[in-house]
Amino acid sequence: MKEAMAIAISLHVFAAVIWVGGMFFAHQVLRPVAATQLEPPQRQPLWVGVFNRFFPWVWVAIITLLATGYWMIFAYFKGFASLPLYVHVMHALALLMFAIYLYVFFGPFKGLKKAVADKAWPTGKAHIDRIRDMVGINTLLGLLTIAVATGGKYLI
Ligand code: HEM
């Protein structure tokens, strides 16, 4: 049991680091540089390429977070009834983050790919701006979730 919990929580934290760290890098580092150095016909295909490589990792991270998170809840905490408050809060924030990601993936990201294929740069910009805002929100939610998950147990 101890070994399984050690593996589950390691995988869980790997997934959180890859997802939240990737969003932080895209939003805070790559985006401002791309915005100042590239014109839309170069910048928008760059973002399609970046997301095409990053989003499969996000799917893996989400599946890993769900699988290991629920496994820990049922195997270690013996279900939702005896769950500490900070895990409930982590769970709720995580579901919100997943919903935002699903929206980005099936909404503006799909629209961006089509706009880039059609070379419709103004439409592409509108989709990129939406993705930027949503990824900014999810980065903050991710950091908050990590703070709740790690610091929460010392506060309650
Ligand atoms: C359905 C989604 C999720 C569920 C059910 C879930 C559940 C859990 C559970 C049961 C633990 C173990 C808590 C403990 O040992 O005290 C845990 C730990 C943790 N979770 Fe989640 N989690 C989810 C999503 C997330 C997300 C999205 C993040 C971050 C973005 C996250 C970050 C963490 C971290 C950093 C820990 C380690 C806490 C520590 O040991 O100090 N979790 N999670």
JSON list of C-alpha atoms and ligand atoms in Angstrom, two decimals:
[
{"chain": "A", "resi": 1, "resn": "MET", "atom": "CA", "xyz": [0.00, 0.00, 0.00]},
{"chain": "A", "resi": 2, "resn": "LYS", "atom": "CA", "xyz": [2.76, 2.44, 0.96]},
{"chain": "A", "resi": 3, "resn": "GLU", "atom": "CA", "xyz": [4.64, 1.66, -2.26]},
{"chain": "A", "resi": 4, "resn": "ALA", "atom": "CA", "xyz": [1.51, 2.05, -4.39]},
{"chain": "A", "resi": 5, "resn": "MET", "atom": "CA", "xyz": [0.73, 5.39, -2.73]},
{"chain": "A", "resi": 6, "resn": "ALA", "atom": "CA", "xyz": [4.31, 6.56, -3.32]},
{"chain": "A", "resi": 7, "resn": "ILE", "atom": "CA", "xyz": [4.02, 5.70, -7.02]},
{"chain": "A", "resi": 8, "resn": "ALA", "atom": "CA", "xyz": [0.54, 7.23, -7.37]},
{"chain": "A", "resi": 9, "resn": "ILE", "atom": "CA", "xyz": [1.46, 10.55, -5.76]},
{"chain": "A", "resi": 10, "resn": "SER", "atom": "CA", "xyz": [4.70, 10.78, -7.77]},
{"chain": "A", "resi": 11, "resn": "LEU", "atom": "CA", "xyz": [2.84, 10.25, -11.05]},
{"chain": "A", "resi": 12, "resn": "HIS", "atom": "CA", "xyz": [0.17, 12.71, -9.87]},
{"chain": "A", "resi": 13, "resn": "VAL", "atom": "CA", "xyz": [2.73, 15.43, -9.17]},
{"chain": "A", "resi": 14, "resn": "PHE", "atom": "CA", "xyz": [4.67, 14.72, -12.42]},
{"chain": "A", "resi": 15, "resn": "ALA", "atom": "CA", "xyz": [1.42, 15.30, -14.33]},
{"chain": "A", "resi": 16, "resn": "ALA", "atom": "CA", "xyz": [0.69, 18.54, -12.44]},
{"chain": "A", "resi": 17, "resn": "VAL", "atom": "CA", "xyz": [4.26, 19.83, -13.02]},
{"chain": "A", "resi": 18, "resn": "ILE", "atom": "CA", "xyz": [4.22, 19.04, -16.75]},
{"chain": "A", "resi": 19, "resn": "TRP", "atom": "CA", "xyz": [0.79, 20.61, -17.32]},
{"chain": "A", "resi": 20, "resn": "VAL", "atom": "CA", "xyz": [1.14, 23.74, -15.15]},
{"chain": "A", "resi": 21, "resn": "GLY", "atom": "CA", "xyz": [4.82, 24.27, -15.99]},
{"chain": "A", "resi": 22, "resn": "GLY", "atom": "CA", "xyz": [4.07, 23.94, -19.71]},
{"chain": "A", "resi": 23, "resn": "MET", "atom": "CA", "xyz": [1.28, 26.52, -19.48]},
{"chain": "A", "resi": 24, "resn": "PHE", "atom": "CA", "xyz": [3.50, 28.89, -17.50]},
{"chain": "A", "resi": 25, "resn": "PHE", "atom": "CA", "xyz": [6.26, 28.64, -20.12]},
{"chain": "A", "resi": 26, "resn": "ALA", "atom": "CA", "xyz": [3.85, 29.13, -23.04]},
{"chain": "A", "resi": 27, "resn": "HIS", "atom": "CA", "xyz": [2.06, 32.09, -21.46]},
{"chain": "A", "resi": 28, "resn": "GLN", "atom": "CA", "xyz": [4.85, 33.94, -19.69]},
{"chain": "A", "resi": 29, "resn": "VAL", "atom": "CA", "xyz": [7.90, 33.14, -21.83]},
{"chain": "A", "resi": 30, "resn": "LEU", "atom": "CA", "xyz": [7.15, 32.02, -25.39]},
{"chain": "A", "resi": 31, "resn": "ARG", "atom": "CA", "xyz": [4.08, 34.21, -25.99]},
{"chain": "A", "resi": 32, "resn": "PRO", "atom": "CA", "xyz": [5.68, 37.63, -25.33]},
{"chain": "A", "resi": 33, "resn": "VAL", "atom": "CA", "xyz": [8.74, 36.75, -27.44]},
{"chain": "A", "resi": 34, "resn": "ALA", "atom": "CA", "xyz": [6.65, 35.41, -30.34]},
{"chain": "A", "resi": 35, "resn": "ALA", "atom": "CA", "xyz": [4.39, 38.48, -30.15]},
{"chain": "A", "resi": 36, "resn": "THR", "atom": "CA", "xyz": [7.29, 40.92, -30.55]},
{"chain": "A", "resi": 37, "resn": "GLN", "atom": "CA", "xyz": [9.42, 38.98, -33.06]},
{"chain": "A", "resi": 38, "resn": "LEU", "atom": "CA", "xyz": [6.95, 37.35, -35.47]},
{"chain": "A", "resi": 39, "resn": "GLU", "atom": "CA", "xyz": [4.19, 38.55, -37.79]},
{"chain": "A", "resi": 40, "resn": "PRO", "atom": "CA", "xyz": [0.83, 36.70, -37.83]},
{"chain": "A", "resi": 41, "resn": "PRO", "atom": "CA", "xyz": [1.68, 34.46, -40.86]},
{"chain": "A", "resi": 42, "resn": "GLN", "atom": "CA", "xyz": [4.71, 33.11, -38.95]},
{"chain": "A", "resi": 43, "resn": "ARG", "atom": "CA", "xyz": [3.33, 33.39, -35.41]},
{"chain": "A", "resi": 44, "resn": "GLN", "atom": "CA", "xyz": [0.02, 31.60, -35.86]},
{"chain": "A", "resi": 45, "resn": "PRO", "atom": "CA", "xyz": [1.47, 28.42, -37.48]},
{"chain": "A", "resi": 46, "resn": "LEU", "atom": "CA", "xyz": [4.09, 28.44, -34.69]},
{"chain": "A", "resi": 47, "resn": "TRP", "atom": "CA", "xyz": [1.30, 28.27, -32.10]},
{"chain": "A", "resi": 48, "resn": "VAL", "atom": "CA", "xyz": [-0.49, 25.48, -33.98]},
{"chain": "A", "resi": 49, "resn": "GLY", "atom": "CA", "xyz": [2.79, 23.54, -33.96]},
{"chain": "A", "resi": 50, "resn": "VAL", "atom": "CA", "xyz": [3.43, 24.28, -30.28]},
{"chain": "A", "resi": 51, "resn": "PHE", "atom": "CA", "xyz": [-0.09, 23.21, -29.25]},
{"chain": "A", "resi": 52, "resn": "ASN", "atom": "CA", "xyz": [0.04, 20.14, -31.48]},
{"chain": "A", "resi": 53, "resn": "ARG", "atom": "CA", "xyz": [3.04, 19.00, -29.43]},
{"chain": "A", "resi": 54, "resn": "PHE", "atom": "CA", "xyz": [1.89, 20.23, -26.00]},
{"chain": "A", "resi": 55, "resn": "PHE", "atom": "CA", "xyz": [-1.77, 19.20, -25.96]},
{"chain": "A", "resi": 56, "resn": "PRO", "atom": "CA", "xyz": [-1.14, 15.41, -26.25]},
{"chain": "A", "resi": 57, "resn": "TRP", "atom": "CA", "xyz": [0.94, 15.79, -23.08]},
{"chain": "A", "resi": 58, "resn": "VAL", "atom": "CA", "xyz": [-1.94, 17.66, -21.44]},
{"chain": "A", "resi": 59, "resn": "TRP", "atom": "CA", "xyz": [-4.31, 14.77, -22.28]},
{"chain": "A", "resi": 60, "resn": "VAL", "atom": "CA", "xyz": [-1.84, 12.32, -20.71]},
{"chain": "A", "resi": 61, "resn": "ALA", "atom": "CA", "xyz": [-1.48, 14.63, -17.67]},
{"chain": "A", "resi": 62, "resn": "ILE", "atom": "CA", "xyz": [-5.26, 14.91, -17.19]},
{"chain": "A", "resi": 63, "resn": "ILE", "atom": "CA", "xyz": [-5.83, 11.17, -17.49]},
{"chain": "A", "resi": 64, "resn": "THR", "atom": "CA", "xyz": [-2.96, 10.56, -15.04]},
{"chain": "A", "resi": 65, "resn": "LEU", "atom": "CA", "xyz": [-4.30, 13.18, -12.56]},
{"chain": "A", "resi": 66, "resn": "LEU", "atom": "CA", "xyz": [-7.80, 11.66, -12.70]},
{"chain": "A", "resi": 67, "resn": "ALA", "atom": "CA", "xyz": [-6.64, 8.04, -12.44]},
{"chain": "A", "resi": 68, "resn": "THR", "atom": "CA", "xyz": [-4.12, 8.58, -9.64]},
{"chain": "A", "resi": 69, "resn": "GLY", "atom": "CA", "xyz": [-6.31, 11.17, -7.85]},
{"chain": "A", "resi": 70, "resn": "TYR", "atom": "CA", "xyz": [-9.40, 8.94, -7.66]},
{"chain": "A", "resi": 71, "resn": "TRP", "atom": "CA", "xyz": [-7.26, 5.91, -6.88]},
{"chain": "A", "resi": 72, "resn": "MET", "atom": "CA", "xyz": [-5.75, 7.75, -3.87]},
{"chain": "A", "resi": 73, "resn": "ILE", "atom": "CA", "xyz": [-9.22, 8.88, -2.74]},
{"chain": "A", "resi": 74, "resn": "PHE", "atom": "CA", "xyz": [-10.68, 5.37, -2.79]},
{"chain": "A", "resi": 75, "resn": "ALA", "atom": "CA", "xyz": [-7.64, 3.27, -1.84]},
{"chain": "A", "resi": 76, "resn": "TYR", "atom": "CA", "xyz": [-5.96, 5.58, 0.67]},
{"chain": "A", "resi": 77, "resn": "PHE", "atom": "CA", "xyz": [-8.66, 7.91, 2.00]},
{"chain": "A", "resi": 78, "resn": "LYS", "atom": "CA", "xyz": [-11.41, 5.23, 1.79]},
{"chain": "A", "resi": 79, "resn": "GLY", "atom": "CA", "xyz": [-13.77, 7.36, -0.25]},
{"chain": "A", "resi": 80, "resn": "PHE", "atom": "CA", "xyz": [-15.16, 10.89, -0.31]},
{"chain": "A", "resi": 81, "resn": "ALA", "atom": "CA", "xyz": [-16.84, 10.77, 3.13]},
{"chain": "A", "resi": 82, "resn": "SER", "atom": "CA", "xyz": [-13.60, 10.99, 5.12]},
{"chain": "A", "resi": 83, "resn": "LEU", "atom": "CA", "xyz": [-11.75, 13.22, 2.67]},
{"chain": "A", "resi": 84, "resn": "PRO", "atom": "CA", "xyz": [-9.87, 16.23, 4.09]},
{"chain": "A", "resi": 85, "resn": "LEU", "atom": "CA", "xyz": [-11.22, 19.61, 2.95]},
{"chain": "A", "resi": 86, "resn": "TYR", "atom": "CA", "xyz": [-8.08, 20.52, 1.00]},
{"chain": "A", "resi": 87, "resn": "VAL", "atom": "CA", "xyz": [-8.51, 17.44, -1.22]},
{"chain": "A", "resi": 88, "resn": "HIS", "atom": "CA", "xyz": [-12.14, 18.43, -1.93]},
{"chain": "A", "resi": 89, "resn": "VAL", "atom": "CA", "xyz": [-10.93, 21.90, -2.93]},
{"chain": "A", "resi": 90, "resn": "MET", "atom": "CA", "xyz": [-8.16, 20.43, -5.12]},
{"chain": "A", "resi": 91, "resn": "HIS", "atom": "CA", "xyz": [-10.73, 18.18, -6.77]},
{"chain": "A", "resi": 92, "resn": "ALA", "atom": "CA", "xyz": [-13.13, 21.06, -7.48]},
{"chain": "A", "resi": 93, "resn": "LEU", "atom": "CA", "xyz": [-10.37, 23.32, -8.87]},
{"chain": "A", "resi": 94, "resn": "ALA", "atom": "CA", "xyz": [-9.07, 20.42, -10.97]},
{"chain": "A", "resi": 95, "resn": "LEU", "atom": "CA", "xyz": [-12.51, 19.82, -12.54]},
{"chain": "A", "resi": 96, "resn": "LEU", "atom": "CA", "xyz": [-12.70, 23.54, -13.40]},
{"chain": "A", "resi": 97, "resn": "MET", "atom": "CA", "xyz": [-9.22, 23.35, -15.01]},
{"chain": "A", "resi": 98, "resn": "PHE", "atom": "CA", "xyz": [-10.24, 20.26, -17.01]},
{"chain": "A", "resi": 99, "resn": "ALA", "atom": "CA", "xyz": [-13.40, 22.05, -18.24]},
{"chain": "A", "resi": 100, "resn": "ILE", "atom": "CA", "xyz": [-11.38, 25.09, -19.36]},
{"chain": "A", "resi": 101, "resn": "TYR", "atom": "CA", "xyz": [-8.91, 22.83, -21.19]},
{"chain": "A", "resi": 102, "resn": "LEU", "atom": "CA", "xyz": [-11.74, 20.95, -22.95]},
{"chain": "A", "resi": 103, "resn": "TYR", "atom": "CA", "xyz": [-13.21, 24.29, -24.04]},
{"chain": "A", "resi": 104, "resn": "VAL", "atom": "CA", "xyz": [-9.83, 25.47, -25.41]},
{"chain": "A", "resi": 105, "resn": "PHE", "atom": "CA", "xyz": [-9.14, 22.18, -27.19]},
{"chain": "A", "resi": 106, "resn": "PHE", "atom": "CA", "xyz": [-12.52, 21.79, -28.89]},
{"chain": "A", "resi": 107, "resn": "GLY", "atom": "CA", "xyz": [-13.26, 25.53, -29.29]},
{"chain": "A", "resi": 108, "resn": "PRO", "atom": "CA", "xyz": [-10.59, 28.13, -30.08]},
{"chain": "A", "resi": 109, "resn": "PHE", "atom": "CA", "xyz": [-7.80, 25.62, -30.83]},
{"chain": "A", "resi": 110, "resn": "LYS", "atom": "CA", "xyz": [-9.94, 23.91, -33.47]},
{"chain": "A", "resi": 111, "resn": "GLY", "atom": "CA", "xyz": [-10.85, 27.38, -34.82]},
{"chain": "A", "resi": 112, "resn": "LEU", "atom": "CA", "xyz": [-7.18, 28.43, -34.89]},
{"chain": "A", "resi": 113, "resn": "LYS", "atom": "CA", "xyz": [-6.16, 25.36, -36.90]},
{"chain": "A", "resi": 114, "resn": "LYS", "atom": "CA", "xyz": [-8.86, 26.09, -39.48]},
{"chain": "A", "resi": 115, "resn": "ALA", "atom": "CA", "xyz": [-7.99, 29.81, -39.62]},
{"chain": "A", "resi": 116, "resn": "VAL", "atom": "CA", "xyz": [-4.29, 29.02, -40.17]},
{"chain": "A", "resi": 117, "resn": "ALA", "atom": "CA", "xyz": [-5.14, 26.48, -42.91]},
{"chain": "A", "resi": 118, "resn": "ASP", "atom": "CA", "xyz": [-7.30, 29.17, -44.59]},
{"chain": "A", "resi": 119, "resn": "LYS", "atom": "CA", "xyz": [-4.65, 31.89, -43.93]},
{"chain": "A", "resi": 120, "resn": "ALA", "atom": "CA", "xyz": [-7.43, 33.89, -42.21]},
{"chain": "A", "resi": 121, "resn": "TRP", "atom": "CA", "xyz": [-5.09, 35.81, -39.88]},
{"chain": "A", "resi": 122, "resn": "PRO", "atom": "CA", "xyz": [-7.65, 38.14, -38.19]},
{"chain": "A", "resi": 123, "resn": "THR", "atom": "CA", "xyz": [-9.84, 35.13, -37.30]},
{"chain": "A", "resi": 124, "resn": "GLY", "atom": "CA", "xyz": [-6.73, 33.30, -36.13]},
{"chain": "A", "resi": 125, "resn": "LYS", "atom": "CA", "xyz": [-5.80, 36.23, -33.90]},
{"chain": "A", "resi": 126, "resn": "ALA", "atom": "CA", "xyz": [-9.23, 36.19, -32.24]},
{"chain": "A", "resi": 127, "resn": "HIS", "atom": "CA", "xyz": [-8.80, 32.46, -31.45]},
{"chain": "A", "resi": 128, "resn": "ILE", "atom": "CA", "xyz": [-5.22, 32.96, -30.18]},
{"chain": "A", "resi": 129, "resn": "ASP", "atom": "CA", "xyz": [-6.37, 35.81, -27.91]},
{"chain": "A", "resi": 130, "resn": "ARG", "atom": "CA", "xyz": [-9.06, 33.54, -26.46]},
{"chain": "A", "resi": 131, "resn": "ILE", "atom": "CA", "xyz": [-6.56, 30.71, -25.92]},
{"chain": "A", "resi": 132, "resn": "ARG", "atom": "CA", "xyz": [-4.13, 33.17, -24.29]},
{"chain": "A", "resi": 133, "resn": "ASP", "atom": "CA", "xyz": [-6.79, 34.34, -21.80]},
{"chain": "A", "resi": 134, "resn": "MET", "atom": "CA", "xyz": [-7.94, 30.80, -20.98]},
{"chain": "A", "resi": 135, "resn": "VAL", "atom": "CA", "xyz": [-4.38, 29.48, -20.57]},
{"chain": "A", "resi": 136, "resn": "GLY", "atom": "CA", "xyz": [-3.62, 32.49, -18.34]},
{"chain": "A", "resi": 137, "resn": "ILE", "atom": "CA", "xyz": [-6.61, 31.63, -16.14]},
{"chain": "A", "resi": 138, "resn": "ASN", "atom": "CA", "xyz": [-5.69, 27.93, -16.07]},
{"chain": "A", "resi": 139, "resn": "THR", "atom": "CA", "xyz": [-2.08, 28.74, -15.13]},
{"chain": "A", "resi": 140, "resn": "LEU", "atom": "CA", "xyz": [-3.33, 30.74, -12.12]},
{"chain": "A", "resi": 141, "resn": "LEU", "atom": "CA", "xyz": [-5.84, 28.01, -11.22]},
{"chain": "A", "resi": 142, "resn": "GLY", "atom": "CA", "xyz": [-3.05, 25.43, -11.54]},
{"chain": "A", "resi": 143, "resn": "LEU", "atom": "CA", "xyz": [-0.77, 27.34, -9.18]},
{"chain": "A", "resi": 144, "resn": "LEU", "atom": "CA", "xyz": [-3.68, 27.82, -6.76]},
{"chain": "A", "resi": 145, "resn": "THR", "atom": "CA", "xyz": [-4.49, 24.09, -6.94]},
{"chain": "A", "resi": 146, "resn": "ILE", "atom": "CA", "xyz": [-0.86, 23.24, -6.15]},
{"chain": "A", "resi": 147, "resn": "ALA", "atom": "CA", "xyz": [-0.89, 25.68, -3.20]},
{"chain": "A", "resi": 148, "resn": "VAL", "atom": "CA", "xyz": [-4.10, 24.10, -1.87]},
{"chain": "A", "resi": 149, "resn": "ALA", "atom": "CA", "xyz": [-2.81, 20.56, -2.44]},
{"chain": "A", "resi": 150, "resn": "THR", "atom": "CA", "xyz": [0.55, 21.10, -0.75]},
{"chain": "A", "resi": 151, "resn": "GLY", "atom": "CA", "xyz": [-0.08, 23.91, 1.78]},
{"chain": "A", "resi": 152, "resn": "GLY", "atom": "CA", "xyz": [-3.70, 23.06, 2.53]},
{"chain": "A", "resi": 153, "resn": "LYS", "atom": "CA", "xyz": [-2.98, 20.26, 4.96]},
{"chain": "A", "resi": 154, "resn": "TYR", "atom": "CA", "xyz": [-1.04, 22.63, 7.25]},
{"chain": "A", "resi": 155, "resn": "LEU", "atom": "CA", "xyz": [-3.98, 25.06, 7.47]},
{"chain": "A", "resi": 156, "resn": "ILE", "atom": "CA", "xyz": [-6.78, 22.67, 8.44]},
{"chain": "B", "resi": 1, "resn": "HEM", "atom": "C1", "xyz": [-9.75, 14.86, -10.37]},
{"chain": "B", "resi": 1, "resn": "HEM", "atom": "C2", "xyz": [-8.65, 15.50, -10.08]},
{"chain": "B", "resi": 1, "resn": "HEM", "atom": "C3", "xyz": [-7.82, 15.32, -8.84]},
{"chain": "B", "resi": 1, "resn": "HEM", "atom": "C4", "xyz": [-8.01, 14.50, -7.76]},
{"chain": "B", "resi": 1, "resn": "HEM", "atom": "C5", "xyz": [-9.16, 13.53, -7.52]},
{"chain": "B", "resi": 1, "resn": "HEM", "atom": "C6", "xyz": [-6.89, 14.69, -6.86]},
{"chain": "B", "resi": 1, "resn": "HEM", "atom": "C7", "xyz": [-6.68, 14.02, -5.68]},
{"chain": "B", "resi": 1, "resn": "HEM", "atom": "C8", "xyz": [-5.53, 14.06, -4.92]},
{"chain": "B", "resi": 1, "resn": "HEM", "atom": "C9", "xyz": [-5.26, 13.28, -3.73]},
{"chain": "B", "resi": 1, "resn": "HEM", "atom": "C10", "xyz": [-6.23, 12.29, -3.12]},
{"chain": "B", "resi": 1, "resn": "HEM", "atom": "C11", "xyz": [-4.01, 13.60, -3.28]},
{"chain": "B", "resi": 1, "resn": "HEM", "atom": "C12", "xyz": [-3.28, 13.06, -2.04]},
{"chain": "B", "resi": 1, "resn": "HEM", "atom": "C13", "xyz": [-3.43, 14.06, -0.92]},
{"chain": "B", "resi": 1, "resn": "HEM", "atom": "C14", "xyz": [-2.58, 13.70, 0.28]},
{"chain": "B", "resi": 1, "resn": "HEM", "atom": "O1", "xyz": [-1.84, 12.71, 0.26]},
{"chain": "B", "resi": 1, "resn": "HEM", "atom": "O2", "xyz": [-2.67, 14.42, 1.29]},
{"chain": "B", "resi": 1, "resn": "HEM", "atom": "C15", "xyz": [-3.47, 14.60, -4.19]},
{"chain": "B", "resi": 1, "resn": "HEM", "atom": "C16", "xyz": [-2.22, 15.19, -4.06]},
{"chain": "B", "resi": 1, "resn": "HEM", "atom": "C17", "xyz": [-1.76, 16.23, -4.84]},
{"chain": "B", "resi": 1, "resn": "HEM", "atom": "N1", "xyz": [-2.44, 16.81, -5.89]},
{"chain": "B", "resi": 1, "resn": "HEM", "atom": "FE1", "xyz": [-4.25, 16.24, -6.65]},
{"chain": "B", "resi": 1, "resn": "HEM", "atom": "N2", "xyz": [-6.05, 15.64, -7.40]},
{"chain": "B", "resi": 1, "resn": "HEM", "atom": "C18", "xyz": [-6.58, 16.06, -8.60]},
{"chain": "B", "resi": 1, "resn": "HEM", "atom": "C19", "xyz": [-6.04, 17.00, -9.47]},
{"chain": "B", "resi": 1, "resn": "HEM", "atom": "C20", "xyz": [-4.93, 17.76, -9.20]},
{"chain": "B", "resi": 1, "resn": "HEM", "atom": "C21", "xyz": [-4.44, 18.85, -10.02]},
{"chain": "B", "resi": 1, "resn": "HEM", "atom": "C22", "xyz": [-5.11, 19.36, -11.29]},
{"chain": "B", "resi": 1, "resn": "HEM", "atom": "C23", "xyz": [-3.31, 19.33, -9.42]},
{"chain": "B", "resi": 1, "resn": "HEM", "atom": "C24", "xyz": [-2.41, 20.47, -9.80]},
{"chain": "B", "resi": 1, "resn": "HEM", "atom": "C25", "xyz": [-2.54, 21.22, -10.85]},
{"chain": "B", "resi": 1, "resn": "HEM", "atom": "C26", "xyz": [-3.06, 18.53, -8.25]},
{"chain": "B", "resi": 1, "resn": "HEM", "atom": "C27", "xyz": [-1.97, 18.66, -7.43]},
{"chain": "B", "resi": 1, "resn": "HEM", "atom": "C28", "xyz": [-1.65, 17.83, -6.40]},
{"chain": "B", "resi": 1, "resn": "HEM", "atom": "C29", "xyz": [-0.40, 17.89, -5.64]},
{"chain": "B", "resi": 1, "resn": "HEM", "atom": "C30", "xyz": [0.75, 18.89, -5.88]},
{"chain": "B", "resi": 1, "resn": "HEM", "atom": "C31", "xyz": [-0.48, 16.89, -4.66]},
{"chain": "B", "resi": 1, "resn": "HEM", "atom": "C32", "xyz": [0.60, 16.53, -3.61]},
{"chain": "B", "resi": 1, "resn": "HEM", "atom": "C33", "xyz": [0.20, 17.09, -2.27]},
{"chain": "B", "resi": 1, "resn": "HEM", "atom": "C34", "xyz": [1.20, 16.70, -1.18]},
{"chain": "B", "resi": 1, "resn": "HEM", "atom": "O3", "xyz": [1.45, 15.52, -0.96]},
{"chain": "B", "resi": 1, "resn": "HEM", "atom": "O4", "xyz": [1.75, 17.61, -0.51]},
{"chain": "B", "resi": 1, "resn": "HEM", "atom": "N3", "xyz": [-4.06, 17.58, -8.14]},
{"chain": "B", "resi": 1, "resn": "HEM", "atom": "N4", "xyz": [-4.41, 14.86, -5.17]}
]
